[in-house]
PDB file of C-alpha atoms in Angstrom:
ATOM      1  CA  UNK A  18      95.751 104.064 155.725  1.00  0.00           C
ATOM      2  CA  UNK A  19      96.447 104.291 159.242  1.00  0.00           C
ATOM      3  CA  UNK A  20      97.890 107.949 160.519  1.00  0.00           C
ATOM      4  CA  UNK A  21     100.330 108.562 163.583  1.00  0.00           C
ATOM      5  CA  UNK A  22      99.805 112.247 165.064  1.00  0.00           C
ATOM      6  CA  UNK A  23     102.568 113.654 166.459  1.00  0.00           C
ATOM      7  CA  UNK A  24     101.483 116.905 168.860  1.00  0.00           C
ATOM      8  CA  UNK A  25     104.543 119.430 168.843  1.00  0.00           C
ATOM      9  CA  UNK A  26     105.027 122.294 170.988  1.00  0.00           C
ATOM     10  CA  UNK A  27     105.712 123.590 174.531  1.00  0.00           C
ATOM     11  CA  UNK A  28     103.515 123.213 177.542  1.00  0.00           C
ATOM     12  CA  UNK A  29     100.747 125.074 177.221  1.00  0.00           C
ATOM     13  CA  UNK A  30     100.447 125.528 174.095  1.00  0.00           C
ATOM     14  CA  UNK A  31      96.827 123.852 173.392  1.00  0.00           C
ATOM     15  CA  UNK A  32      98.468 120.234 172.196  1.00  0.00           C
ATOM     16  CA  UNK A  33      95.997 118.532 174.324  1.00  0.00           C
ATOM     17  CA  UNK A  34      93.103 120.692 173.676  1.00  0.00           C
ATOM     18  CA  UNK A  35      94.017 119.969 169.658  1.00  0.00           C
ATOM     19  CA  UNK A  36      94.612 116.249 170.065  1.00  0.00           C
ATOM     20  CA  UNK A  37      91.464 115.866 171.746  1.00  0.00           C
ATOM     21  CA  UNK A  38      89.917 117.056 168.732  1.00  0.00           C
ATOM     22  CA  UNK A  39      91.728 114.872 166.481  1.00  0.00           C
ATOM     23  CA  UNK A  40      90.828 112.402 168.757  1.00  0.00           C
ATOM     24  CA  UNK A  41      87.248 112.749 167.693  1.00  0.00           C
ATOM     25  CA  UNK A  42      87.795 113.553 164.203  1.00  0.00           C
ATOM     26  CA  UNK A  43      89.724 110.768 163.458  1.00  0.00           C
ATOM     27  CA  UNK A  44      88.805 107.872 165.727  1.00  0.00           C
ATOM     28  CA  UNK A  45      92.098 108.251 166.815  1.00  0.00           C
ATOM     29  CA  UNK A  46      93.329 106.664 169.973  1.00  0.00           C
ATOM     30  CA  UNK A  47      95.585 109.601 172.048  1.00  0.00           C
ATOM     31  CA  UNK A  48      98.264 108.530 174.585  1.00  0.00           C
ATOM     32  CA  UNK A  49      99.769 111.560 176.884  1.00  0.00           C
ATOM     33  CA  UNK A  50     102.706 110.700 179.015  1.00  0.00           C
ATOM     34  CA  UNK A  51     101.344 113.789 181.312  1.00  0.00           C
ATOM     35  CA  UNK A  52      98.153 112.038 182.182  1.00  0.00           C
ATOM     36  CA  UNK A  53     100.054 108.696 183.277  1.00  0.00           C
ATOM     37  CA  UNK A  54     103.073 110.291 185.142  1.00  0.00           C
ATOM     38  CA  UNK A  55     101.473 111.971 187.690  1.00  0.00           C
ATOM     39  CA  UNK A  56      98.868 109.038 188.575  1.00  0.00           C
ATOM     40  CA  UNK A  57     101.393 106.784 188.725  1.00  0.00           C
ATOM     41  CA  UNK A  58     104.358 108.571 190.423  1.00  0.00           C
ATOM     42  CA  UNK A  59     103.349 112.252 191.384  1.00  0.00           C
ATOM     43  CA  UNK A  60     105.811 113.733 189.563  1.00  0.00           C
ATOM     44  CA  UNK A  61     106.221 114.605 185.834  1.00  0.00           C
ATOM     45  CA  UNK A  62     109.744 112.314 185.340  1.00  0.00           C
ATOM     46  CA  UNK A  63     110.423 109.824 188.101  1.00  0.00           C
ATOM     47  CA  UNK A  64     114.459 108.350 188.054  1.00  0.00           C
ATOM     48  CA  UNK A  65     113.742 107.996 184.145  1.00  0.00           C
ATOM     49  CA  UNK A  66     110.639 106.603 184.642  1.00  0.00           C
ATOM     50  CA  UNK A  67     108.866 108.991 181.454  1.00  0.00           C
ATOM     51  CA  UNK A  68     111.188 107.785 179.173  1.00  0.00           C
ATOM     52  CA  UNK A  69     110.098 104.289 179.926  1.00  0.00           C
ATOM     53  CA  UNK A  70     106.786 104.986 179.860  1.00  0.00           C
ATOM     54  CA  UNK A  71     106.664 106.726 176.686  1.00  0.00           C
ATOM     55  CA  UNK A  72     108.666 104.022 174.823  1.00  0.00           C
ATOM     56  CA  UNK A  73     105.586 102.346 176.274  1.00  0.00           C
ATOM     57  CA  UNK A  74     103.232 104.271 174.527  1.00  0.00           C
ATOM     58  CA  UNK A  75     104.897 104.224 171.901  1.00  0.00           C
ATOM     59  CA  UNK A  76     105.006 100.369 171.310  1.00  0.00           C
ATOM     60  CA  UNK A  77     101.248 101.026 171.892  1.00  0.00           C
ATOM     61  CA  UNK A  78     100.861 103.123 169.113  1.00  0.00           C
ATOM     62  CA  UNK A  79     102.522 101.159 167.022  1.00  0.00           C
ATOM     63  CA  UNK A  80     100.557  98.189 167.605  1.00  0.00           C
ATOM     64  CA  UNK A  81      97.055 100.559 167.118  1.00  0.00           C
ATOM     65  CA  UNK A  82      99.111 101.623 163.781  1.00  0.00           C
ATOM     66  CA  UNK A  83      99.624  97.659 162.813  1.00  0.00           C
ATOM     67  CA  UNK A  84      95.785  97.074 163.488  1.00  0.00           C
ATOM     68  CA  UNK A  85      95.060 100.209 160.876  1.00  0.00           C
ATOM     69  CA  UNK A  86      93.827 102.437 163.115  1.00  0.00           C
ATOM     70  CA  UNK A  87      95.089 106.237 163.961  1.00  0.00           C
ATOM     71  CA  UNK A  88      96.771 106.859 166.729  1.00  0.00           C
ATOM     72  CA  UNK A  89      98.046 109.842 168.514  1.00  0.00           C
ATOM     73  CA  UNK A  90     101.501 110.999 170.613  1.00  0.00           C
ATOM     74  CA  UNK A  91     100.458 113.899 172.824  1.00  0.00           C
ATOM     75  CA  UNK A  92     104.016 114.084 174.280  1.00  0.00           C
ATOM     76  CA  UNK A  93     105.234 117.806 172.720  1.00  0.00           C
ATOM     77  CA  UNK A  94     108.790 116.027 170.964  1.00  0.00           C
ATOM     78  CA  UNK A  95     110.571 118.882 171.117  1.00  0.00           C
ATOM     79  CA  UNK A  96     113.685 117.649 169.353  1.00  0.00           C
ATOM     80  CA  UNK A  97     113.816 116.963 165.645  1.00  0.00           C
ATOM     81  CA  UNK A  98     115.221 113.452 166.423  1.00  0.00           C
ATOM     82  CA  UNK A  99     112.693 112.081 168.323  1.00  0.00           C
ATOM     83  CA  UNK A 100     109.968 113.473 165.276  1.00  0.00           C
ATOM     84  CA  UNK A 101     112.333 111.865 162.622  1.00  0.00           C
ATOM     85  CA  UNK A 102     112.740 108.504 164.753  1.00  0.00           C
ATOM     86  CA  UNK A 103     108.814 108.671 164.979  1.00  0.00           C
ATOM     87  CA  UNK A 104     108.275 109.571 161.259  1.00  0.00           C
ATOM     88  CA  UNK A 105     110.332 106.858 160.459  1.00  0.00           C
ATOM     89  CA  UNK A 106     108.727 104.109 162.797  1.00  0.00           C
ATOM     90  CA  UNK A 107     105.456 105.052 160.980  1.00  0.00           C
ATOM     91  CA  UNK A 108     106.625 104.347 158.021  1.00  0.00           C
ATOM     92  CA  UNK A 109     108.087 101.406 158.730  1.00  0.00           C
ATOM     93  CA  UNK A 110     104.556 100.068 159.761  1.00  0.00           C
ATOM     94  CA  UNK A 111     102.867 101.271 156.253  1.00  0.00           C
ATOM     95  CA  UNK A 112     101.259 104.540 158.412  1.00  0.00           C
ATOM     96  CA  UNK A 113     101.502 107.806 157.088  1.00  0.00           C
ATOM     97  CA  UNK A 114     102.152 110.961 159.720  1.00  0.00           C
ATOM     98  CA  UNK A 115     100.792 113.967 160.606  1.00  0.00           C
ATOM     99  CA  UNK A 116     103.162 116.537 162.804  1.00  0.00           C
ATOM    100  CA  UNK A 117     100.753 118.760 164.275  1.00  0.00           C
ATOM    101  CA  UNK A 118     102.868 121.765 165.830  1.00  0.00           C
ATOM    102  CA  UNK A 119     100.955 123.911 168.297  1.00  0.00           C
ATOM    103  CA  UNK A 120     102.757 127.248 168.508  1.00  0.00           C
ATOM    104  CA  UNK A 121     102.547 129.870 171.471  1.00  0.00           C
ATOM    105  CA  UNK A 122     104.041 132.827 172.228  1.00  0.00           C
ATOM    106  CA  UNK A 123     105.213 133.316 175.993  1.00  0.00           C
ATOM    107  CA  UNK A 124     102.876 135.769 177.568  1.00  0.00           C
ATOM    108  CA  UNK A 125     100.093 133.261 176.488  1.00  0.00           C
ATOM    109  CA  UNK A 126     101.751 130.044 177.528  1.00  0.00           C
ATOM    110  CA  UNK A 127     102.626 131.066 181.028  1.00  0.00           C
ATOM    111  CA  UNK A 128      99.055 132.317 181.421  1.00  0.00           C
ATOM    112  CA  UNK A 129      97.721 128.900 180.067  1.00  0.00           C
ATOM    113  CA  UNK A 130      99.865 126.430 182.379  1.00  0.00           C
ATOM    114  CA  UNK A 131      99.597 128.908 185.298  1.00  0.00           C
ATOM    115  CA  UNK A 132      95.240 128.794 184.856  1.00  0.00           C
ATOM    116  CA  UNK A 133      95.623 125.215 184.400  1.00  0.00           C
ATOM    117  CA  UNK A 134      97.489 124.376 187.637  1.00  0.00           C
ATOM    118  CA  UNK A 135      94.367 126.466 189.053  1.00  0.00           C
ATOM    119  CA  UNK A 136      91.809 124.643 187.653  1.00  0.00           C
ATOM    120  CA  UNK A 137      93.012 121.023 187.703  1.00  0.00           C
ATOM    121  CA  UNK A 138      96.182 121.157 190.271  1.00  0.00           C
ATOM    122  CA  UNK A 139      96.441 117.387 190.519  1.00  0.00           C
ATOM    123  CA  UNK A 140      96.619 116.650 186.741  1.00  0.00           C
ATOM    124  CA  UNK A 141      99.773 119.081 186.008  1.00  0.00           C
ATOM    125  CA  UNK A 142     102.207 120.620 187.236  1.00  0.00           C
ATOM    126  CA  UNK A 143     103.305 124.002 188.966  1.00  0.00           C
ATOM    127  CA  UNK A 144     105.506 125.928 185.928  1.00  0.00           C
ATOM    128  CA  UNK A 145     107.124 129.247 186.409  1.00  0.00           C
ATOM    129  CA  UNK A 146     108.184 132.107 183.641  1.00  0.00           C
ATOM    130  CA  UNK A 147     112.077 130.875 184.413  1.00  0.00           C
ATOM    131  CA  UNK A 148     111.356 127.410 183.638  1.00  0.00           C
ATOM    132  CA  UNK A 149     109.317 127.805 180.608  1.00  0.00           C
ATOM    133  CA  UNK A 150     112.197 129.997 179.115  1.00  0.00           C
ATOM    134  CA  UNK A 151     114.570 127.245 180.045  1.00  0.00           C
ATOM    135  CA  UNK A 152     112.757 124.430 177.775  1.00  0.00           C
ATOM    136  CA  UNK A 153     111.672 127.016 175.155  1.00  0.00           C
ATOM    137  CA  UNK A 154     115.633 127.971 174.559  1.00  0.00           C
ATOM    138  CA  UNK A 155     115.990 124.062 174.057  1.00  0.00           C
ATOM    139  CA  UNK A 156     112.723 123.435 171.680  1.00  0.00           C
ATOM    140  CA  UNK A 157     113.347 122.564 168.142  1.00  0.00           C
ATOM    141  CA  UNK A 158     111.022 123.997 166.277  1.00  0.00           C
ATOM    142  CA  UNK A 159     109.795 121.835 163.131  1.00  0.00           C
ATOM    143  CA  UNK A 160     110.540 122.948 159.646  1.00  0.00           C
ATOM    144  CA  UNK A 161     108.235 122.929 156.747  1.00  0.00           C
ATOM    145  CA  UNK A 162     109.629 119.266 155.565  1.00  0.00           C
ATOM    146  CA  UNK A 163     108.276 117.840 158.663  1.00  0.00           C
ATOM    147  CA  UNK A 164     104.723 119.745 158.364  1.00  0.00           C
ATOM    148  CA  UNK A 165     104.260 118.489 154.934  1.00  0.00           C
ATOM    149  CA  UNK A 166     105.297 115.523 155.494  1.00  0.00           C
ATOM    150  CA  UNK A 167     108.092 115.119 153.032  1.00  0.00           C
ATOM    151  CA  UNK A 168     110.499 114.704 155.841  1.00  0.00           C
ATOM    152  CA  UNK A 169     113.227 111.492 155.288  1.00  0.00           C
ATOM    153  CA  UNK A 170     116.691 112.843 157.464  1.00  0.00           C
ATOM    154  CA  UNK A 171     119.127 109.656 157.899  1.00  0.00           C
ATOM    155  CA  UNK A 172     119.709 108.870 161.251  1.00  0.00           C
ATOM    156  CA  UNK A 173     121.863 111.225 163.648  1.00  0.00           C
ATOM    157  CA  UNK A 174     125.548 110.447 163.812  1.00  0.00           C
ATOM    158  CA  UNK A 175     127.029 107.688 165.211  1.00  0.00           C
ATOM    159  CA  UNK A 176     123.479 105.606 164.377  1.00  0.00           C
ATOM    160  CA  UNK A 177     123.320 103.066 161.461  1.00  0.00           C
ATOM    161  CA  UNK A 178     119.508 103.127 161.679  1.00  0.00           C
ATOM    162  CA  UNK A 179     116.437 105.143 162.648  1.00  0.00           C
ATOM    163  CA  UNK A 180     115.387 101.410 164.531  1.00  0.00           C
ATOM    164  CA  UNK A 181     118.832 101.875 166.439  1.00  0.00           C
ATOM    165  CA  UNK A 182     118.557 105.631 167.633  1.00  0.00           C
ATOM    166  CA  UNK A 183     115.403 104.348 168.555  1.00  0.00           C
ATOM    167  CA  UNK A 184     116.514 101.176 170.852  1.00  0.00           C
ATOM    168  CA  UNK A 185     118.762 103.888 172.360  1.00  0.00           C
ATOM    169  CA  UNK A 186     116.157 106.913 172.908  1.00  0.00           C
ATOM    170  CA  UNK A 187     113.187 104.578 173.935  1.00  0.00           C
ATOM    171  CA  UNK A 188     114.258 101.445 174.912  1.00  0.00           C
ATOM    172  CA  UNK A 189     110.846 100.115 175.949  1.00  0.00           C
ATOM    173  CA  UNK A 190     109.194 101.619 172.424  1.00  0.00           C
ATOM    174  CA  UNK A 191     110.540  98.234 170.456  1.00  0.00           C
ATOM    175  CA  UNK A 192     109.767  95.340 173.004  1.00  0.00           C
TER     176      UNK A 192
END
């Protein structure tokens, strides 16, 4: 049975370094907003432009998911929607999931994204201590439902469907 990995956690936390792995382990193919963004438009979200593209890779997945192969989100999904919506999608397409969170505490995190801006400057992004406590105050951490993978929330209010939240959230993930 075809598996979706979903890589949760902060910037520089080791989600790429772990899906990489996975990668390998599981003939898995990876997709990484992060190494499109910057290619294409230099910055890490462009007028909206990330969401589109990850509701791109996302369609992608879903059609390496179809084909029975694994596949793997290397995006970080901080909110617990966007992992439910996911979990959900898998399902839908007979996959099972696998939410792989990558914890890190801050001293380590803001050494990690600082060395990596050193070592490969145009493939990330210049992050500072302020901004990494900004998105960490806003990260949803994932409960032990989602790690084990008996997960099944109904859809946030105001939704009548997982597929619907997800039309809204990634438009371009359904075409």
């Amino acid at each position: 049975m075809a598996t979706l990995f979903l890589m949760v956690g902060q910037p520089g936390s080791g989600k790429t370094t772990r899906a990489r792995e996975l990668e390998r382990e599981h003939a898995a193919i990876r997709m990484s907003p992060d190494e499109w963004m910057k290619p294409l438009f230099g910055v890490s979200d462009m007028d909206g432009r990330r969401d589109v593209l990850e509701g791109r890779l996302i369609w992608t997945a879903s059609q390496v998911l179809r084909l029975g192969n694994n596949a793997i989100l290397d995006f970080g999904l901080w909110g617990r929607d966007e992992r439910a919506g996911l979990h959900w999608l898998a399902g839908s397409l007979g996959a099972t999931v696998q939410t792989v969170f990558v914890p890190v505490d801050p001293g380590t995190q803001l050494e990690h994204v600082q060395q990596r801006f050193v070592d490969d400057p145009s493939g990330t992004w210049e992050m500072d201590a302020a901004t990494l406590d900004r998105w960490r105050a806003v990260f949803q951490k994932p409960g032990p439902e989602e790690l084990d993978g008996s997960w099944r929330p109904e859809p946030p209010a105001g939704y009548a469907s997982w597929l619907d939240w997800l039309s809204d959230r990634w438009s371009t993930s359904l075409i």
